[in-house]
Short mmCIF file of C-alpha atoms in Angstrom, two decimals:
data_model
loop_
_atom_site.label_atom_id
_atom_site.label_comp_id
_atom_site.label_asym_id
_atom_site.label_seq_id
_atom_site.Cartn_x
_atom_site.Cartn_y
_atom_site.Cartn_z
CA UNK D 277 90.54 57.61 107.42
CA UNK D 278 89.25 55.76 104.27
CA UNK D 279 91.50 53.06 103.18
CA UNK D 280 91.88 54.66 99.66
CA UNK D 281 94.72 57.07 99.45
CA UNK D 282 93.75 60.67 99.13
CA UNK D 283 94.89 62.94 96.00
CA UNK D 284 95.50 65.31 97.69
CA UNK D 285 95.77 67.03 101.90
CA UNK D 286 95.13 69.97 103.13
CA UNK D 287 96.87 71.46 106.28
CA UNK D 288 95.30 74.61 106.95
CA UNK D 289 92.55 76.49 108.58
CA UNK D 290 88.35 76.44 108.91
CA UNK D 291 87.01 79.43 110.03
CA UNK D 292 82.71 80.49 110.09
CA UNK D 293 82.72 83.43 108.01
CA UNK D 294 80.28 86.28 109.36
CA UNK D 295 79.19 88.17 106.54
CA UNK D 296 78.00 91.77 106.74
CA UNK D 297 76.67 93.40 103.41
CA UNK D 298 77.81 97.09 103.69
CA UNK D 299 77.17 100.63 101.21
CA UNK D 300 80.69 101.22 101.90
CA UNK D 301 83.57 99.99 103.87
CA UNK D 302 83.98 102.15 106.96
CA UNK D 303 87.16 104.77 107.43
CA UNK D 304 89.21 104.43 110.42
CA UNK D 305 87.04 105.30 113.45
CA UNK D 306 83.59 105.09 111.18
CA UNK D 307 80.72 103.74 112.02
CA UNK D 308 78.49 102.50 108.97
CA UNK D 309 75.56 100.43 108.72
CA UNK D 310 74.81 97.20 107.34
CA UNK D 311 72.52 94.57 106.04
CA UNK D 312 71.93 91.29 108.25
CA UNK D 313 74.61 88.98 109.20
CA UNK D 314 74.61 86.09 107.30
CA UNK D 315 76.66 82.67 108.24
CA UNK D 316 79.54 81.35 105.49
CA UNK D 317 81.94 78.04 105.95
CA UNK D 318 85.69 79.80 105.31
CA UNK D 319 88.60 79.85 105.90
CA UNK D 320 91.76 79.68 103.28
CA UNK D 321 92.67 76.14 104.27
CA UNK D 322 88.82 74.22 104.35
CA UNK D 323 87.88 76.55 101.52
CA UNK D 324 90.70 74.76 98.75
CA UNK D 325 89.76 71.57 100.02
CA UNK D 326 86.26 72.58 98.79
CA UNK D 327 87.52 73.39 95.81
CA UNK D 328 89.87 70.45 95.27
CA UNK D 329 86.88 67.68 96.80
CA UNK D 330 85.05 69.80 93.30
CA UNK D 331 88.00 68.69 90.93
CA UNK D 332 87.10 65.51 91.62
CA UNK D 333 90.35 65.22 94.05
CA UNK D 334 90.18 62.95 97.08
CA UNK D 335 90.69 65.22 99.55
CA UNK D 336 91.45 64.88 103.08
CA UNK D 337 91.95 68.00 105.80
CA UNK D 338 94.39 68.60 108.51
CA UNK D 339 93.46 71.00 111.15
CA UNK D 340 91.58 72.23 114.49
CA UNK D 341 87.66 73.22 114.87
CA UNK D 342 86.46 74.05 118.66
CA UNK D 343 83.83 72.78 120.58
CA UNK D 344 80.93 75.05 119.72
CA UNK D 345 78.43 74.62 117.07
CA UNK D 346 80.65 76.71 114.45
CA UNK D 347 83.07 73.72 114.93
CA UNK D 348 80.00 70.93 113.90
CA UNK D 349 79.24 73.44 110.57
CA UNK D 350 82.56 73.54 109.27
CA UNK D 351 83.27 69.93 110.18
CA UNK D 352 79.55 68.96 108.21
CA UNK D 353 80.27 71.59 105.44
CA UNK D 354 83.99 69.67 104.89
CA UNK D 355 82.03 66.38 104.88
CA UNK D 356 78.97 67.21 102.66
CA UNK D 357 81.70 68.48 100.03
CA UNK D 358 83.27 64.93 100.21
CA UNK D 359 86.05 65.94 102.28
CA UNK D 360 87.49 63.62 104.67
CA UNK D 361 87.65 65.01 107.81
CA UNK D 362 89.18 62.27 109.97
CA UNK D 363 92.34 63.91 110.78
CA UNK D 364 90.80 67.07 112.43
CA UNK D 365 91.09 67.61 115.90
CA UNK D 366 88.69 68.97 117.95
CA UNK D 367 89.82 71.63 120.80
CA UNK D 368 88.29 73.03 123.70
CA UNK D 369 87.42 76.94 122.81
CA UNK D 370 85.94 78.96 119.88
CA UNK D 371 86.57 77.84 116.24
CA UNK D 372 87.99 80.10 113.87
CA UNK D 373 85.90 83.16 112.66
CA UNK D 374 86.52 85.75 109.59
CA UNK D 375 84.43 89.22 110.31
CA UNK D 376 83.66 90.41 106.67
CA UNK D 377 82.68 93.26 105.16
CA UNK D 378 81.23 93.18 101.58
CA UNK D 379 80.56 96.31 99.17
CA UNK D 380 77.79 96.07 96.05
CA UNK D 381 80.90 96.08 93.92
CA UNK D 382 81.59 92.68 95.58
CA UNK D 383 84.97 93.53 96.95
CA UNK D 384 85.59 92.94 100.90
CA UNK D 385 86.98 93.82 104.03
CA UNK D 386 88.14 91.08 106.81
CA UNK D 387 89.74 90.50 110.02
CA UNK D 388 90.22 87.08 111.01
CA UNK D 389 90.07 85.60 114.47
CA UNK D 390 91.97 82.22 114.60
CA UNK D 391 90.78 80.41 117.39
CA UNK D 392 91.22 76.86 117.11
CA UNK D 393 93.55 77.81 113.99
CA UNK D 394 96.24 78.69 116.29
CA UNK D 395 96.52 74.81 117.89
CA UNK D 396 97.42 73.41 114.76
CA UNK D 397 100.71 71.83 115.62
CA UNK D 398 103.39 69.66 114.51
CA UNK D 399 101.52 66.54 116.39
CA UNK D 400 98.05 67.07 114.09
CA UNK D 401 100.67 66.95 110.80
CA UNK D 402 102.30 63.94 112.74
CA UNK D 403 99.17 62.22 113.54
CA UNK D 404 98.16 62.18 109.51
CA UNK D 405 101.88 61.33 108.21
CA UNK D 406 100.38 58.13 107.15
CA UNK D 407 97.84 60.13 104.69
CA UNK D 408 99.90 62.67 103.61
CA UNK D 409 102.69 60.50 102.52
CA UNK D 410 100.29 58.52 100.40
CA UNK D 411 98.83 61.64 98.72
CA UNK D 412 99.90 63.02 95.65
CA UNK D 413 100.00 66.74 96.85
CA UNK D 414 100.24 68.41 99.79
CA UNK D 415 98.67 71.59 100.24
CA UNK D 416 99.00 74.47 102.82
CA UNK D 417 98.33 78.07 103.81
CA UNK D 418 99.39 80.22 106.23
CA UNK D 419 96.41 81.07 108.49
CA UNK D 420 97.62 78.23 110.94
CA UNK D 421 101.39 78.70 112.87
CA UNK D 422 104.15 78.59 110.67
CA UNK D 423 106.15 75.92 112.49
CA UNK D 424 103.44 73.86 111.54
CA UNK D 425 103.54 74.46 107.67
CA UNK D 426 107.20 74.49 107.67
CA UNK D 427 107.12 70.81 109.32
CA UNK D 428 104.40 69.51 106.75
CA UNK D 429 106.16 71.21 103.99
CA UNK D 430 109.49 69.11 104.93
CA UNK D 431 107.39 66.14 105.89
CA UNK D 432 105.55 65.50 102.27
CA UNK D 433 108.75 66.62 100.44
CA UNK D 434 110.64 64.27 102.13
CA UNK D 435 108.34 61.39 101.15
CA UNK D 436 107.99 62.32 97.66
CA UNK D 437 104.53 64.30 97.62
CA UNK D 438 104.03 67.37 95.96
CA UNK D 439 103.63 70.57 98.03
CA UNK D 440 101.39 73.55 96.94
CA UNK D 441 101.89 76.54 99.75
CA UNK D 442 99.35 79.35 99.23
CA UNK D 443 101.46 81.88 101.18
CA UNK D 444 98.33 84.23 102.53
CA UNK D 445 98.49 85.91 105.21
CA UNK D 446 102.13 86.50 103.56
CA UNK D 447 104.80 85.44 106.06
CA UNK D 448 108.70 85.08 105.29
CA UNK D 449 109.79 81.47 104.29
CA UNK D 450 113.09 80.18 104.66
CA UNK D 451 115.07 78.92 101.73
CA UNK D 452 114.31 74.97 102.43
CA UNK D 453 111.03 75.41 101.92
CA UNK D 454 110.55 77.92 99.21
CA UNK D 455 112.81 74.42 97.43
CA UNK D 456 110.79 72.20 97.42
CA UNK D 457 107.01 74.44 96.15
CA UNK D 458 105.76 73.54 92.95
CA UNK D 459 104.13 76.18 93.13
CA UNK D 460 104.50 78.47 95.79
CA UNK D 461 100.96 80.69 95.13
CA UNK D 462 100.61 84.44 96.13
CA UNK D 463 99.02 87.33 94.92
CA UNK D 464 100.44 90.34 93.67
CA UNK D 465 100.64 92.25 96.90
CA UNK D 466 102.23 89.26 98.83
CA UNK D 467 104.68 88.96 96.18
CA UNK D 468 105.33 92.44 96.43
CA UNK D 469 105.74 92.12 100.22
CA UNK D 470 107.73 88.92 99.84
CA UNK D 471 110.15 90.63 97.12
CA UNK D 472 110.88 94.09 98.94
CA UNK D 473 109.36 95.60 95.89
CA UNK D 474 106.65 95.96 93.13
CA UNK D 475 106.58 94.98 89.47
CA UNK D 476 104.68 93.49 86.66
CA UNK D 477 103.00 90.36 87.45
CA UNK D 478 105.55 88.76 85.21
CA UNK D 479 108.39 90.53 87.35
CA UNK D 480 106.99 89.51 90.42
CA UNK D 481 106.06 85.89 89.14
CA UNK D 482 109.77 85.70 87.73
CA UNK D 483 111.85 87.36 90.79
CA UNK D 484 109.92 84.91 93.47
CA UNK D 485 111.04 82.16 91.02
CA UNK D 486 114.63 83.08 91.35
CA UNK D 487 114.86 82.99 95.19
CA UNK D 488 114.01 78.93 95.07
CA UNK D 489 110.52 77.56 94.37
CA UNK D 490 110.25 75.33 91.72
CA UNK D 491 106.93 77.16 90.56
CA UNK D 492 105.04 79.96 91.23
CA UNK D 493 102.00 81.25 90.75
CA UNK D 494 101.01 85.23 90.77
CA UNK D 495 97.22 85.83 91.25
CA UNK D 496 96.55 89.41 89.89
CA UNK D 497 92.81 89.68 90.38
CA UNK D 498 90.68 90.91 87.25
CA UNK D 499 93.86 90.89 85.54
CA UNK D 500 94.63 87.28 85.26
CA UNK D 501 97.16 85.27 86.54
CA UNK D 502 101.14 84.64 85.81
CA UNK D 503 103.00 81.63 86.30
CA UNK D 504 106.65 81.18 86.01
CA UNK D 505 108.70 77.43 86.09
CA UNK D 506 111.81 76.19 84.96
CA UNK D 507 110.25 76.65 81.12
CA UNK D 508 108.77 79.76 80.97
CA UNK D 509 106.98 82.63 82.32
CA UNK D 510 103.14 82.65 81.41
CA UNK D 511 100.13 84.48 81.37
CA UNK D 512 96.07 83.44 81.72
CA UNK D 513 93.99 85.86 81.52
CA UNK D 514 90.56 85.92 83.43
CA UNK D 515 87.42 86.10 81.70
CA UNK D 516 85.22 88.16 80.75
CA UNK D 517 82.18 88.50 82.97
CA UNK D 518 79.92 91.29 82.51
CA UNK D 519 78.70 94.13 84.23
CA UNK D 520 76.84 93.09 87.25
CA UNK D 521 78.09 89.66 87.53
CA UNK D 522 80.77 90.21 90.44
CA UNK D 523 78.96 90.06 93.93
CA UNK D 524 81.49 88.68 96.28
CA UNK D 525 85.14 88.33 95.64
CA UNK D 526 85.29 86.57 99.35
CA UNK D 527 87.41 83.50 99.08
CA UNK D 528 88.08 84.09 94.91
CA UNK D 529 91.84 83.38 95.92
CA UNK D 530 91.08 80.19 97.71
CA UNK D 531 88.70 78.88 94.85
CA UNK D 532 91.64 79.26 92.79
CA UNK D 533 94.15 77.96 94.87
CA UNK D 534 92.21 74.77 95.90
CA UNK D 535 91.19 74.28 92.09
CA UNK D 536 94.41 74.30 90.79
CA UNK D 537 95.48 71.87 94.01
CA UNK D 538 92.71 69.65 92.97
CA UNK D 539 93.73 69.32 89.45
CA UNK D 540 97.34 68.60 89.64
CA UNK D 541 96.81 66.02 92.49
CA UNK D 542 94.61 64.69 89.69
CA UNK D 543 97.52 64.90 86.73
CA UNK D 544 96.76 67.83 85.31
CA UNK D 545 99.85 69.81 83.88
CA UNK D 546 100.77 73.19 85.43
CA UNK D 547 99.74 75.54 82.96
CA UNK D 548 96.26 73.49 82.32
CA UNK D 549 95.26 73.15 85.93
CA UNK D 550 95.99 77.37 86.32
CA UNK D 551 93.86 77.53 83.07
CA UNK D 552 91.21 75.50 84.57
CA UNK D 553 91.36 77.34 88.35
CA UNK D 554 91.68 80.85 86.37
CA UNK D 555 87.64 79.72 85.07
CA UNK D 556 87.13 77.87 88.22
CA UNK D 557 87.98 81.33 90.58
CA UNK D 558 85.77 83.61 87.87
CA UNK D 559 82.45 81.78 88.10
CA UNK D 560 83.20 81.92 92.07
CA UNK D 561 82.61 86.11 92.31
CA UNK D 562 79.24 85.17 91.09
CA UNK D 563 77.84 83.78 93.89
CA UNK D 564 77.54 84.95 97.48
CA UNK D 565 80.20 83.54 100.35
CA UNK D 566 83.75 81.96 100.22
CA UNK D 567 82.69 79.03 98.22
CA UNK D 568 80.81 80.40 95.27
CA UNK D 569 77.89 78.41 96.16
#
């Protein structure tokens, strides 16, 4: 690990993203054809640290890549984007993969194999205590077990760090940890699924606020994006961007969620870092694979 301290770490997941360019997305029990399969970097938890290593936040990962050659791309695609990678483990087995399925209106269809993503424990959070209780922010999704997150989550807060949770795949959180977010991230549906019910995105942004975080963050797609705190409940819109623009919307969540990550481990306010990740996320759909390029 460098002896700097890192703005911010990431305990999450790195999966290779298979990408398959499709007409349509097939119906249950449909066969369709595609184009070639091409090879992405992914996953929720290496694709923030991207984004955050792009802020301009020192960024260090916590996680698990196998022993194949999918495990030596995502470990050289963390380290090209300036991400230290000293604190992931490598396992015996396949790495994580994401199966994807993209339509020419750029929107996609996944199903994710874990792999390595699944021996994340307590010990790899353990093992980097030292860096994560010298970062400013902790960050964490929930593509790796949830005892893990949950241990991280009380591990950072503990010391004084912020924590960011990007709760995708949504999972139920108890009430010590929804405490201490700030924010707690979701899209609509998860919020939704997380409420027991649907809304506005300033509903859903303000009922997730009243069960404990003390921030949280509602991605709404095209729409925009609420945020609710102590203060107020907010809206950002997302931009304009023109017919034809949108190709892939694969990893637009974790280009947000990774940007906005990066720039409060860097100072930014709240409100200006979700202004900056809104602009951050939109220029992302106009490139092809998880990382926008």
């Amino acid at each position: 690990m460098s002896e700097r301290s890192l703005d911010l770490v990431v305990v999450g997941s790195a999966n290779v993203d298979r990408v398959v360019r499709v007409e349509r997305h097939p119906a249950p029990g449909e066969t369709v054809l595609g184009g070639d399969t091409a090879l992405f970097p992914g996953g929720k938890g290496a694709n923030a640290a991207v984004a955050a290593a792009r802020q301009g936040a020192r960024t260090g990962f916590v996680g698990a890549v196998g022993d194949d050659d999918a495990g030596a791309l995502l470990l050289a695609s963390l380290a090209d984007a300036g991400v230290d990678t000293s604190t992931v483990r490598r396992v015996d087995g396949p790495s994580g993969a994401a199966h994807i399925t993209v339509s020419p209106d750029g929107e996609n269809a996944i199903v994710v194999s874990p792999g390595a993503n699944a021996r994340v424990g307590v010990a790899d959070v353990r093992d980097a205590s030292h860096v994560i209780g010298a970062a400013s922010v902790l960050f964490a999704v929930l593509e790796v077990p949830l005892e893990t997150v949950r241990y991280a989550v009380a591990h950072a807060s503990a010391r004084g760090v912020r924590v960011v949770l990007n709760a995708s795949p949504v999972a139920a959180l108890a009430a010590e940890t929804l405490a201490v977010l700030d924010p707690l991230i979701v899209n609509k549906h998860e919020a939704a699924a997380l409420l027991g019910r649907t809304g506005s995105g300033e509903e859903l942004a303000a009922g997730l606020r009243a069960r404990g975080p003390r921030s949280v963050v509602v991605t709404l797609g095209g729409s925009g994006v609420v945020l609710a705190d102590a203060d107020a409940v907010v809206g950002v819109p997302t931009p304009e961007l023109g017919d034809g623009r949108v190709v892939d919307t694969t990893g637009a969540g974790d280009a947000f969620a990774g940007a906005l990550g990066g720039k409060l481990a860097t100072g930014a306010s709240l409100v200006d870092a979700t202004r900056h990740a809104v602009m951050y996320a939109a220029e992302s759909v106009t490139r092809h694979g998880a990382r926008g390029g």
